Amino acid sequence: MAYNIALIPGDGIGPEVVAAAKKVMDAVFKKYDKTVNYKEVLMGGASIDVHGVPLTEEALADCKASDAVLMGSIGGDAKTSPWYQLEPSKRPEAGLLALRKGLGLFANLRPAYLYPELKAACPLKEEVADAGFDVMMVRELTGGLYFGERHTEVVDGLRTAVDTLTYNEEEVRRAAVKAFEIARKRRGQVTLVDKANVLDSSRLWRAVTNEVAKDYPDVELSIMLVDNCAMQLVKNPAQFDVVLTENMFGDILSDEMSMIAGSIGMLPSASLNESKFGLYEPSGGSAPDIAGQGIANPIATILSAGMLMKYSLDMDEAFDDIQNAVKKVLADGFRTIDIFSEGCTKVGTAEMADLIIERL
Ligand code: NAD
């Protein structure tokens, strides 16, 4: 049976980093004797240029028909690109929102892993960086405060704003199930992060997550208040395996996690729906400032491809192979421009992919 993967090169550095990741995926599929069909899909500015809209029905259908989607990134320079003269619903980012919605992606995965060779980019205390960390954030993506009813009105002569934070138990359960499933593929620990001393929604998250935990006796569940988690992530990130949390807490904590991990060019991400299907992409943007020069760091996209193989295709060893090859390349002193330091060898996008393939 052949796997079907949709590729969205996108804009800016997207086509360069996706081409690099595809080369690495091809090498890994070959190693495991798997067949794969790729379907290239236009999205974002690249789709606007051809079709006048950032995502066509056909492009969405191609993504839905695949086992998983690997995306570069979309968007251009907001000051100079003609895409931003269009009304907001026609701009590149609208395509990404429509794609996420159309694919029913409700769980966002953001790993923070510190490569020993990049310790210098970690802003934490030396002893914390020396200990290393490997955390996976599972953030609920389609509910909570960002999607609740909101309004501003004058009450007793004062401008008063209201935002509502709503979750139903089904929304919590499906996110919790994802976190436990992912923990099973990692070190078997989930930390639920909430504010249950204050919020009813958090108390629902606790109740439902405790129910889900009963189906995963092999996974250890702990619970932490969000304010404490924000501190613990900088004090002792090594204590975390999978962090499960609601939308807004996850938004804030995942940015904190990317900071402690160092370079944006190293951070993969995934968004999953109820099945094994997912959309995998680097955490960074389309970097128009360096597009077309062949110097972008492809590692975040290559690791995103590794996550795709692990979480959508159940090729767990493939992810380990890719991550180990990345570690070796860094240990051998090769760096793209964004992570370069004195004494290392500077390489471009395609060369970095080739060096990783050599070490698979
Ligand atoms: P950005 O992440 O594209 O760039 C920020 C800085 O990091 C730049 O200096 C860039 O050169 C550098 N950088 C980013 N990725 C890199 C890589 N792989 N290798 C080397 N250097 C890298 O953020 P931005 O400049 O704020 O946004 C540029 C465009 O990307 C905007 O149109 C924005 O909307 C879009 N964007 C898209 C996504 C997405 O597709 N999911 C996410 C974020 C931003």
Coordinates of C-alpha atoms and ligand atoms in Angstrom, one line a residue:
M1 CA 0.0 0.0 0.0
A2 CA 1.3 3.4 -0.9
Y3 CA 1.1 6.5 1.4
N4 CA -0.4 9.6 -0.1
I5 CA 1.1 12.9 1.0
A6 CA 0.0 16.3 0.0
L7 CA 2.9 18.9 -0.2
I8 CA 2.2 22.6 0.1
P9 CA 5.4 24.4 -0.7
G10 CA 3.7 27.8 -0.1
D11 CA 5.6 31.1 -0.3
G12 CA 9.0 32.6 0.5
I13 CA 11.4 30.0 1.8
G14 CA 8.5 27.4 1.7
P15 CA 9.4 25.8 -1.6
E16 CA 13.1 25.5 -0.7
V17 CA 12.5 23.9 2.7
V18 CA 9.8 21.6 1.5
A19 CA 12.0 20.3 -1.4
A20 CA 14.7 19.6 1.2
A21 CA 12.3 17.8 3.5
K22 CA 10.9 15.8 0.6
K23 CA 14.4 14.6 -0.3
V24 CA 14.9 13.4 3.3
M25 CA 11.4 11.7 3.4
D26 CA 12.2 9.9 0.2
A27 CA 15.4 8.5 1.7
V28 CA 13.6 7.3 4.8
F29 CA 10.7 5.8 2.8
K30 CA 13.3 3.9 0.7
K31 CA 15.1 2.7 3.8
Y32 CA 11.8 1.2 5.1
D33 CA 10.7 0.0 1.7
K34 CA 7.6 2.1 1.6
T35 CA 6.0 3.5 -1.5
V36 CA 4.6 7.1 -1.5
N37 CA 2.7 9.3 -3.8
Y38 CA 3.0 13.1 -3.5
K39 CA 0.4 15.6 -4.6
E40 CA 1.6 19.2 -4.8
V41 CA -1.0 21.6 -3.7
L42 CA -1.1 25.4 -4.1
M43 CA -2.0 27.5 -1.1
G44 CA -1.4 31.1 0.2
G45 CA 0.2 33.6 -2.1
A46 CA 1.2 30.9 -4.7
S47 CA -2.5 30.1 -5.1
I48 CA -3.5 33.8 -5.3
D49 CA -1.1 34.2 -8.2
V50 CA -2.7 31.4 -10.1
H51 CA -6.3 31.2 -9.0
G52 CA -7.0 34.6 -7.4
V53 CA -7.8 33.0 -4.0
P54 CA -5.5 31.6 -1.3
L55 CA -7.2 28.1 -1.2
T56 CA -9.4 26.5 -3.8
E57 CA -12.0 23.8 -3.2
E58 CA -9.8 21.5 -5.2
A59 CA -6.7 22.1 -3.1
L60 CA -8.7 21.4 0.1
A61 CA -10.1 18.2 -1.5
D62 CA -6.5 17.1 -2.4
C63 CA -5.4 17.6 1.2
K64 CA -8.4 15.8 2.5
A65 CA -7.7 12.8 0.2
S66 CA -4.2 12.4 1.5
D67 CA -2.9 10.6 4.6
A68 CA -1.1 13.8 5.8
V69 CA 0.0 17.2 4.6
L70 CA 3.5 18.7 4.7
M71 CA 3.5 22.5 4.4
G72 CA 6.3 25.0 4.1
S73 CA 4.9 28.4 5.1
I74 CA 2.8 31.0 3.5
G75 CA 2.6 34.7 3.3
G76 CA 4.9 37.5 2.0
D77 CA 6.2 40.9 3.2
A78 CA 3.1 42.7 4.4
K79 CA 4.5 46.1 3.3
T80 CA 5.6 45.3 -0.2
S81 CA 3.6 42.2 -1.4
P82 CA 0.6 42.8 -3.6
W83 CA -1.2 40.0 -1.8
Y84 CA -1.8 42.4 1.1
Q85 CA -3.6 44.9 -1.1
L86 CA -6.4 42.3 -1.3
E87 CA -9.3 42.3 1.2
P88 CA -8.4 40.2 4.3
S89 CA -10.5 37.2 3.3
K90 CA -8.4 36.9 0.1
R91 CA -5.0 37.2 1.7
P92 CA -2.6 34.2 2.1
E93 CA -3.3 33.8 5.8
A94 CA -7.1 33.3 5.1
G95 CA -6.1 30.2 3.1
L96 CA -4.4 28.7 6.1
L97 CA -7.3 29.4 8.4
A98 CA -9.7 27.9 5.8
L99 CA -7.4 24.8 5.4
R100 CA -7.2 24.3 9.2
K101 CA -11.0 24.6 9.5
G102 CA -11.7 22.5 6.5
L103 CA -9.5 19.7 7.8
G104 CA -11.0 19.8 11.3
L105 CA -7.6 20.3 13.0
F106 CA -8.2 20.8 16.7
A107 CA -4.9 19.7 18.4
N108 CA -1.7 21.6 17.9
L109 CA 1.6 19.9 18.7
R110 CA 4.7 22.0 19.4
P111 CA 7.8 20.2 20.6
A112 CA 10.6 22.0 22.4
Y113 CA 13.8 20.0 22.2
L114 CA 17.2 21.3 23.1
Y115 CA 20.0 20.0 20.9
P116 CA 23.2 19.9 23.1
E117 CA 25.1 21.6 20.3
L118 CA 22.8 24.6 20.3
K119 CA 22.9 25.1 24.0
A120 CA 24.4 28.5 23.5
A121 CA 21.1 29.7 21.9
C122 CA 19.1 28.6 25.0
P123 CA 18.5 31.6 27.3
L124 CA 18.2 29.5 30.4
K125 CA 20.7 29.0 33.2
E126 CA 23.7 26.8 32.1
E127 CA 22.8 23.9 34.5
V128 CA 19.3 23.9 33.1
A129 CA 20.5 23.9 29.5
D130 CA 23.1 21.2 30.4
A131 CA 20.3 18.9 31.6
G132 CA 18.5 19.3 28.3
F133 CA 14.8 18.9 27.7
D134 CA 12.3 17.4 25.4
V135 CA 8.7 18.7 25.9
M136 CA 5.7 18.3 23.6
M137 CA 2.9 20.8 24.0
V138 CA -0.6 19.6 23.0
R139 CA -2.7 22.8 22.7
E140 CA -6.5 22.7 22.0
L141 CA -6.9 24.9 18.9
T142 CA -10.5 25.5 18.0
G143 CA -12.3 26.3 21.3
G144 CA -12.0 28.5 24.4
L145 CA -11.6 32.2 24.7
Y146 CA -10.5 32.9 21.1
F147 CA -13.7 31.4 19.7
G148 CA -16.3 32.5 22.4
E149 CA -18.9 35.2 22.2
R150 CA -17.5 38.7 22.8
H151 CA -18.7 42.2 22.9
T152 CA -18.0 45.7 24.3
E153 CA -20.7 47.8 25.8
V154 CA -21.2 50.7 28.2
V155 CA -22.3 49.6 31.6
D156 CA -23.0 52.2 34.3
G157 CA -21.2 54.8 32.1
L158 CA -18.1 52.7 31.7
R159 CA -16.8 50.9 28.6
T160 CA -17.0 47.3 29.5
A161 CA -15.6 44.3 27.4
V162 CA -16.7 40.7 27.7
D163 CA -15.0 37.6 26.3
T164 CA -16.4 34.2 27.0
L165 CA -14.4 31.0 27.5
T166 CA -16.5 28.0 26.6
Y167 CA -15.6 24.3 26.3
N168 CA -17.8 21.3 26.1
E169 CA -16.7 18.0 27.4
E170 CA -16.3 16.5 23.9
E171 CA -13.9 19.2 22.9
V172 CA -11.8 18.5 26.0
R173 CA -12.0 14.8 25.6
R174 CA -10.7 14.6 22.1
A175 CA -7.8 16.9 22.9
A176 CA -7.0 14.8 26.1
V177 CA -7.2 11.6 24.1
K178 CA -4.6 13.0 21.6
A179 CA -2.3 13.9 24.5
F180 CA -2.4 10.5 26.0
E181 CA -1.9 8.8 22.6
I182 CA 1.1 11.0 22.0
A183 CA 2.5 10.3 25.5
R184 CA 2.3 6.6 24.7
K185 CA 4.7 7.2 21.8
R186 CA 7.0 9.2 24.1
R187 CA 7.9 8.9 27.8
G188 CA 4.4 8.1 29.1
Q189 CA 3.6 11.3 31.1
V190 CA 0.9 13.9 30.6
T191 CA 0.8 17.2 32.6
L192 CA -2.6 18.9 32.4
V193 CA -2.1 22.7 32.7
D194 CA -5.1 24.7 33.9
K195 CA -6.4 27.3 36.3
A196 CA -8.9 25.1 38.2
N197 CA -8.5 27.2 41.4
V198 CA -10.5 29.9 39.6
L199 CA -12.1 28.8 36.3
D200 CA -15.1 26.5 35.8
S201 CA -13.7 25.6 32.3
S202 CA -10.5 24.4 33.9
R203 CA -12.5 22.3 36.4
L204 CA -14.2 20.7 33.4
W205 CA -10.8 20.0 31.8
R206 CA -9.6 18.4 35.0
A207 CA -12.7 16.2 35.4
V208 CA -12.7 15.0 31.8
T209 CA -8.9 14.5 31.6
N210 CA -9.1 12.4 34.8
E211 CA -11.9 10.3 33.0
V212 CA -9.7 9.9 29.9
A213 CA -6.7 8.9 32.0
K214 CA -8.6 5.8 33.2
D215 CA -8.3 4.4 29.7
Y216 CA -4.5 4.9 29.7
P217 CA -3.2 3.2 32.9
D218 CA 0.3 3.1 31.3
V219 CA 0.4 6.9 31.1
E220 CA 1.0 9.0 34.3
L221 CA -1.2 12.1 34.6
S222 CA -0.1 15.1 36.7
I223 CA -1.8 18.4 37.0
M224 CA -0.3 21.9 37.3
L225 CA -1.6 25.4 37.5
V226 CA -0.7 27.5 34.5
D227 CA 1.1 30.2 36.5
N228 CA 3.3 27.5 38.0
C229 CA 3.9 25.9 34.6
A230 CA 5.1 29.2 33.2
M231 CA 7.7 29.3 36.0
Q232 CA 8.6 25.6 35.8
L233 CA 9.3 25.8 32.1
V234 CA 12.2 28.1 32.7
K235 CA 13.3 26.5 36.0
N236 CA 13.1 22.8 35.2
P237 CA 11.7 22.1 31.7
A238 CA 13.2 18.5 31.9
Q239 CA 10.4 17.5 34.2
F240 CA 7.8 17.7 31.4
D241 CA 7.0 15.1 28.7
V242 CA 3.6 16.0 27.2
V243 CA 1.9 19.2 28.3
L244 CA -1.8 19.3 27.6
T245 CA -3.7 22.6 27.8
E246 CA -6.5 24.7 26.4
N247 CA -6.2 27.3 23.6
M248 CA -5.1 30.5 25.3
F249 CA -2.8 29.0 27.9
G250 CA -1.3 26.9 25.0
D251 CA -0.8 30.0 22.8
I252 CA 1.2 31.7 25.5
L253 CA 3.2 28.7 26.8
S254 CA 4.1 27.4 23.4
D255 CA 5.8 30.7 22.6
E256 CA 7.7 30.5 25.9
M257 CA 8.7 26.9 24.9
S258 CA 10.0 28.1 21.5
M259 CA 12.1 30.7 23.2
I260 CA 13.8 28.3 25.6
A261 CA 14.5 25.9 22.7
G262 CA 16.6 28.5 20.8
S263 CA 16.3 28.9 17.0
I264 CA 12.9 29.2 15.2
G265 CA 14.5 27.3 12.3
M266 CA 14.7 24.1 14.4
L267 CA 11.1 23.9 15.6
P268 CA 8.6 21.6 13.8
S269 CA 4.8 21.6 14.5
A270 CA 1.7 19.6 13.7
S271 CA -2.0 20.1 13.8
L272 CA -4.2 17.0 14.1
N273 CA -7.8 16.0 13.7
E274 CA -9.7 13.1 15.2
S275 CA -8.1 10.5 12.9
K276 CA -4.4 10.0 12.3
F277 CA -4.5 12.8 9.7
G278 CA -2.4 15.9 10.4
L279 CA -0.9 19.1 8.8
Y280 CA 2.8 19.4 9.6
E281 CA 4.8 22.6 9.2
P282 CA 7.7 24.5 10.6
S283 CA 6.9 26.9 13.4
G284 CA 8.5 29.8 11.6
G285 CA 7.1 31.9 8.8
S286 CA 8.0 32.3 5.1
A287 CA 11.0 34.5 5.8
P288 CA 10.7 36.6 2.7
D289 CA 13.9 38.4 3.6
I290 CA 16.0 35.3 2.8
A291 CA 13.7 33.6 0.2
G292 CA 15.3 32.3 -3.0
Q293 CA 18.8 32.4 -1.7
G294 CA 19.1 28.7 -0.8
I295 CA 20.2 29.6 2.8
A296 CA 17.1 28.9 4.9
N297 CA 17.4 26.3 7.6
P298 CA 15.3 23.3 6.5
I299 CA 15.6 21.4 9.8
A300 CA 12.2 22.5 11.2
T301 CA 10.5 21.3 8.0
I302 CA 12.6 18.1 8.0
L303 CA 11.6 17.4 11.6
S304 CA 8.0 18.2 10.7
A305 CA 8.2 15.5 8.0
G306 CA 9.6 13.2 10.8
M307 CA 6.6 14.0 13.0
L308 CA 4.3 13.3 10.0
M309 CA 5.8 9.8 9.6
K310 CA 5.5 9.2 13.4
Y311 CA 2.0 10.5 14.1
S312 CA 0.2 10.0 10.8
L313 CA 2.0 6.9 9.4
D314 CA 3.0 5.2 12.6
M315 CA 6.6 5.1 11.4
D316 CA 8.0 5.8 14.9
E317 CA 11.5 4.7 14.0
A318 CA 11.6 7.1 11.1
F319 CA 11.2 10.1 13.4
D320 CA 14.0 8.8 15.6
D321 CA 16.2 8.2 12.5
I322 CA 15.7 11.8 11.3
Q323 CA 16.2 13.4 14.7
N324 CA 19.4 11.3 15.3
A325 CA 20.7 12.3 11.9
V326 CA 20.0 16.0 12.7
K327 CA 21.9 15.5 16.0
K328 CA 24.9 14.0 14.1
V329 CA 25.0 16.8 11.6
L330 CA 25.0 19.4 14.4
A331 CA 27.7 17.4 16.3
D332 CA 29.8 17.4 13.1
G333 CA 29.7 21.2 13.1
F334 CA 27.4 21.9 10.1
R335 CA 25.1 25.0 10.5
T336 CA 22.8 27.1 8.4
I337 CA 23.2 30.8 8.7
D338 CA 20.6 31.2 11.4
I339 CA 22.3 28.9 13.9
F340 CA 25.9 29.5 12.8
S341 CA 28.6 30.1 15.4
E342 CA 32.4 30.5 15.1
G343 CA 34.3 27.4 14.3
C344 CA 31.3 25.7 12.5
T345 CA 30.9 25.0 8.8
K346 CA 28.2 27.1 7.1
V347 CA 25.9 25.2 4.7
G348 CA 22.8 26.1 2.6
T349 CA 19.4 24.5 2.5
A350 CA 20.0 21.7 0.0
E351 CA 23.4 20.8 1.4
M352 CA 21.9 20.5 5.0
A353 CA 19.3 18.1 3.7
D354 CA 22.1 16.0 1.9
L355 CA 24.2 15.9 5.1
I356 CA 21.2 14.7 7.1
I357 CA 20.4 12.0 4.5
E358 CA 24.1 10.8 4.6
R359 CA 23.6 10.3 8.4
L360 CA 20.2 8.5 8.3
Ligands
NAD1 P1 9.4 34.6 9.9 O1 9.4 33.5 10.9 O2 9.1 34.3 8.5 O3 10.9 35.3 10.0 C1 11.4 35.9 11.2 C2 12.9 35.9 11.1 O4 13.4 34.5 11.2 C3 13.4 36.4 9.8 O5 14.6 37.1 10.0 C4 13.7 35.1 9.0 O6 14.8 35.3 8.0 C5 14.1 34.2 10.1 N1 13.8 32.8 9.8 C6 12.5 32.2 9.8 N2 12.6 30.9 9.4 C7 13.9 30.7 9.1 C8 14.6 29.5 8.6 N3 13.9 28.4 8.4 N4 15.9 29.7 8.4 C9 16.5 30.8 8.6 N5 16.0 31.9 9.1 C10 14.6 31.9 9.3 O7 8.4 35.7 10.5 P2 7.9 37.1 9.9 O8 9.0 37.8 9.2 O9 7.2 37.7 11.0 O10 6.8 36.6 8.8 C11 7.1 36.5 7.4 C12 5.8 36.0 6.7 O11 5.5 34.7 7.2 C13 4.6 36.8 7.0 O12 3.8 36.9 5.8 C14 3.8 36.0 8.0 O13 2.4 36.2 8.0 C15 4.1 34.6 7.5 N6 4.0 33.6 8.6 C16 3.5 32.4 8.1 C17 3.3 31.3 9.0 C18 2.7 30.1 8.5 O14 2.8 29.8 7.3 N7 2.2 29.2 9.3 C19 3.7 31.5 10.3 C20 4.3 32.7 10.8 C21 4.4 33.7 9.8

